[in-house]
């Protein structure tokens, strides 16, 4: 066996023996996502059919802010979607039973 084959075999064995921690282990603990408790309303007229995804920052204390439109199939509805997201009520995400600040993608 040549030197390069020995090195390659040793590297393969070393990589196979190395474990990569699972995502949950890296994140640490039990995690639940933020949720919409009550959908808000809008004063803007709805332009037509489509889907708008709004990013909402939900803070640990339950306060929130609709930050931006992530995706939209009907840009005429973006303002209405942002207002609905901002006027909605949210339950914060939790990590190990404690509320934590996260982002929530609200699909309207």
mmCIF file of C-alpha atoms in Angstrom:
data_model
loop_
_atom_site.group_PDB
_atom_site.id
_atom_site.type_symbol
_atom_site.label_atom_id
_atom_site.label_comp_id
_atom_site.label_asym_id
_atom_site.label_seq_id
_atom_site.Cartn_x
_atom_site.Cartn_y
_atom_site.Cartn_z
ATOM 1 C CA UNK A 1 0.000 0.000 0.000
ATOM 2 C CA UNK A 2 1.405 3.401 -0.952
ATOM 3 C CA UNK A 3 1.853 6.224 1.507
ATOM 4 C CA UNK A 4 -0.972 8.288 -0.087
ATOM 5 C CA UNK A 5 -3.417 5.374 0.242
ATOM 6 C CA UNK A 6 -2.492 4.940 3.903
ATOM 7 C CA UNK A 7 -3.057 8.646 4.546
ATOM 8 C CA UNK A 8 -6.385 8.572 2.671
ATOM 9 C CA UNK A 9 -7.567 5.516 4.600
ATOM 10 C CA UNK A 10 -6.534 7.078 7.916
ATOM 11 C CA UNK A 11 -8.374 10.322 7.070
ATOM 12 C CA UNK A 12 -11.502 8.413 6.062
ATOM 13 C CA UNK A 13 -11.517 6.470 9.325
ATOM 14 C CA UNK A 14 -10.897 9.642 11.360
ATOM 15 C CA UNK A 15 -13.742 11.491 9.646
ATOM 16 C CA UNK A 16 -16.136 8.568 10.115
ATOM 17 C CA UNK A 17 -15.294 8.409 13.819
ATOM 18 C CA UNK A 18 -15.884 12.135 14.307
ATOM 19 C CA UNK A 19 -19.428 12.960 15.365
ATOM 20 C CA UNK A 20 -21.158 16.159 14.398
ATOM 21 C CA UNK A 21 -23.611 17.445 17.020
ATOM 22 C CA UNK A 22 -27.247 17.525 15.965
ATOM 23 C CA UNK A 23 -28.883 20.923 15.408
ATOM 24 C CA UNK A 24 -30.937 20.603 18.621
ATOM 25 C CA UNK A 25 -27.764 19.971 20.600
ATOM 26 C CA UNK A 26 -26.117 23.049 19.113
ATOM 27 C CA UNK A 27 -29.176 25.209 19.781
ATOM 28 C CA UNK A 28 -29.380 23.868 23.312
ATOM 29 C CA UNK A 29 -32.552 22.703 24.944
ATOM 30 C CA UNK A 30 -36.233 22.653 24.248
ATOM 31 C CA UNK A 31 -37.431 25.315 21.775
ATOM 32 C CA UNK A 32 -40.939 26.343 20.693
ATOM 33 C CA UNK A 33 -41.586 28.869 17.918
ATOM 34 C CA UNK A 34 -43.533 32.118 18.248
ATOM 35 C CA UNK A 35 -47.231 31.881 17.335
ATOM 36 C CA UNK A 36 -50.034 34.190 16.229
ATOM 37 C CA UNK A 37 -52.654 34.405 18.997
ATOM 38 C CA UNK A 38 -55.035 36.761 17.185
ATOM 39 C CA UNK A 39 -54.818 38.001 13.603
ATOM 40 C CA UNK A 40 -55.080 41.764 13.230
ATOM 41 C CA UNK A 41 -57.048 43.826 10.737
ATOM 42 C CA UNK A 42 -56.198 46.403 8.102
ATOM 43 C CA UNK A 43 -57.599 49.679 6.840
ATOM 44 C CA UNK A 44 -55.934 49.161 3.440
ATOM 45 C CA UNK A 45 -57.964 47.691 0.622
ATOM 46 C CA UNK A 46 -56.947 44.239 -0.589
ATOM 47 C CA UNK A 47 -55.783 44.396 -4.208
ATOM 48 C CA UNK A 48 -56.565 40.790 -5.084
ATOM 49 C CA UNK A 49 -55.483 37.190 -4.613
ATOM 50 C CA UNK A 50 -51.942 36.354 -3.635
ATOM 51 C CA UNK A 51 -49.635 35.515 -0.762
ATOM 52 C CA UNK A 52 -47.500 37.915 1.262
ATOM 53 C CA UNK A 53 -44.951 36.727 3.846
ATOM 54 C CA UNK A 54 -44.102 39.322 6.495
ATOM 55 C CA UNK A 55 -41.187 38.987 8.907
ATOM 56 C CA UNK A 56 -42.214 39.877 12.469
ATOM 57 C CA UNK A 57 -39.803 40.271 15.371
ATOM 58 C CA UNK A 58 -41.564 38.858 18.435
ATOM 59 C CA UNK A 59 -39.836 39.910 21.646
ATOM 60 C CA UNK A 60 -39.682 37.882 24.854
ATOM 61 C CA UNK A 61 -42.140 40.263 26.545
ATOM 62 C CA UNK A 62 -44.731 39.775 23.756
ATOM 63 C CA UNK A 63 -44.163 43.118 22.052
ATOM 64 C CA UNK A 64 -43.521 42.872 18.341
ATOM 65 C CA UNK A 65 -42.680 44.741 15.153
ATOM 66 C CA UNK A 66 -43.491 43.817 11.561
ATOM 67 C CA UNK A 67 -40.065 44.394 10.026
ATOM 68 C CA UNK A 68 -40.360 43.717 6.289
ATOM 69 C CA UNK A 69 -42.046 41.839 3.455
ATOM 70 C CA UNK A 70 -39.999 38.722 2.718
ATOM 71 C CA UNK A 71 -41.975 37.446 -0.296
ATOM 72 C CA UNK A 72 -45.014 38.622 -2.204
ATOM 73 C CA UNK A 73 -47.003 37.310 -5.159
ATOM 74 C CA UNK A 74 -49.133 40.481 -5.197
ATOM 75 C CA UNK A 75 -47.282 43.648 -4.201
ATOM 76 C CA UNK A 76 -50.586 45.538 -4.149
ATOM 77 C CA UNK A 77 -51.336 43.704 -0.888
ATOM 78 C CA UNK A 78 -47.996 44.386 0.825
ATOM 79 C CA UNK A 79 -49.210 47.407 2.835
ATOM 80 C CA UNK A 80 -52.320 45.536 4.023
ATOM 81 C CA UNK A 81 -50.231 42.523 5.016
ATOM 82 C CA UNK A 82 -47.765 44.686 6.963
ATOM 83 C CA UNK A 83 -50.640 46.357 8.829
ATOM 84 C CA UNK A 84 -52.305 43.024 9.634
ATOM 85 C CA UNK A 85 -48.995 41.619 10.904
ATOM 86 C CA UNK A 86 -48.371 44.714 13.035
ATOM 87 C CA UNK A 87 -51.907 44.675 14.503
ATOM 88 C CA UNK A 88 -51.821 40.968 15.340
ATOM 89 C CA UNK A 89 -51.042 39.490 18.773
ATOM 90 C CA UNK A 90 -48.277 36.942 19.278
ATOM 91 C CA UNK A 91 -47.097 34.429 21.828
ATOM 92 C CA UNK A 92 -43.281 34.623 22.119
ATOM 93 C CA UNK A 93 -41.019 31.681 21.364
ATOM 94 C CA UNK A 94 -39.558 29.816 24.333
ATOM 95 C CA UNK A 95 -36.217 28.162 24.977
ATOM 96 C CA UNK A 96 -36.127 25.823 27.982
ATOM 97 C CA UNK A 97 -39.490 27.248 29.078
ATOM 98 C CA UNK A 98 -38.310 30.877 29.090
ATOM 99 C CA UNK A 99 -39.646 33.436 26.572
ATOM 100 C CA UNK A 100 -37.076 34.523 24.014
ATOM 101 C CA UNK A 101 -36.924 37.027 21.143
ATOM 102 C CA UNK A 102 -37.201 35.497 17.653
ATOM 103 C CA UNK A 103 -38.427 36.263 14.158
ATOM 104 C CA UNK A 104 -41.737 34.850 12.906
ATOM 105 C CA UNK A 105 -42.634 34.554 9.207
ATOM 106 C CA UNK A 106 -46.342 35.471 8.987
ATOM 107 C CA UNK A 107 -47.899 34.193 5.749
ATOM 108 C CA UNK A 108 -50.997 36.090 4.669
#
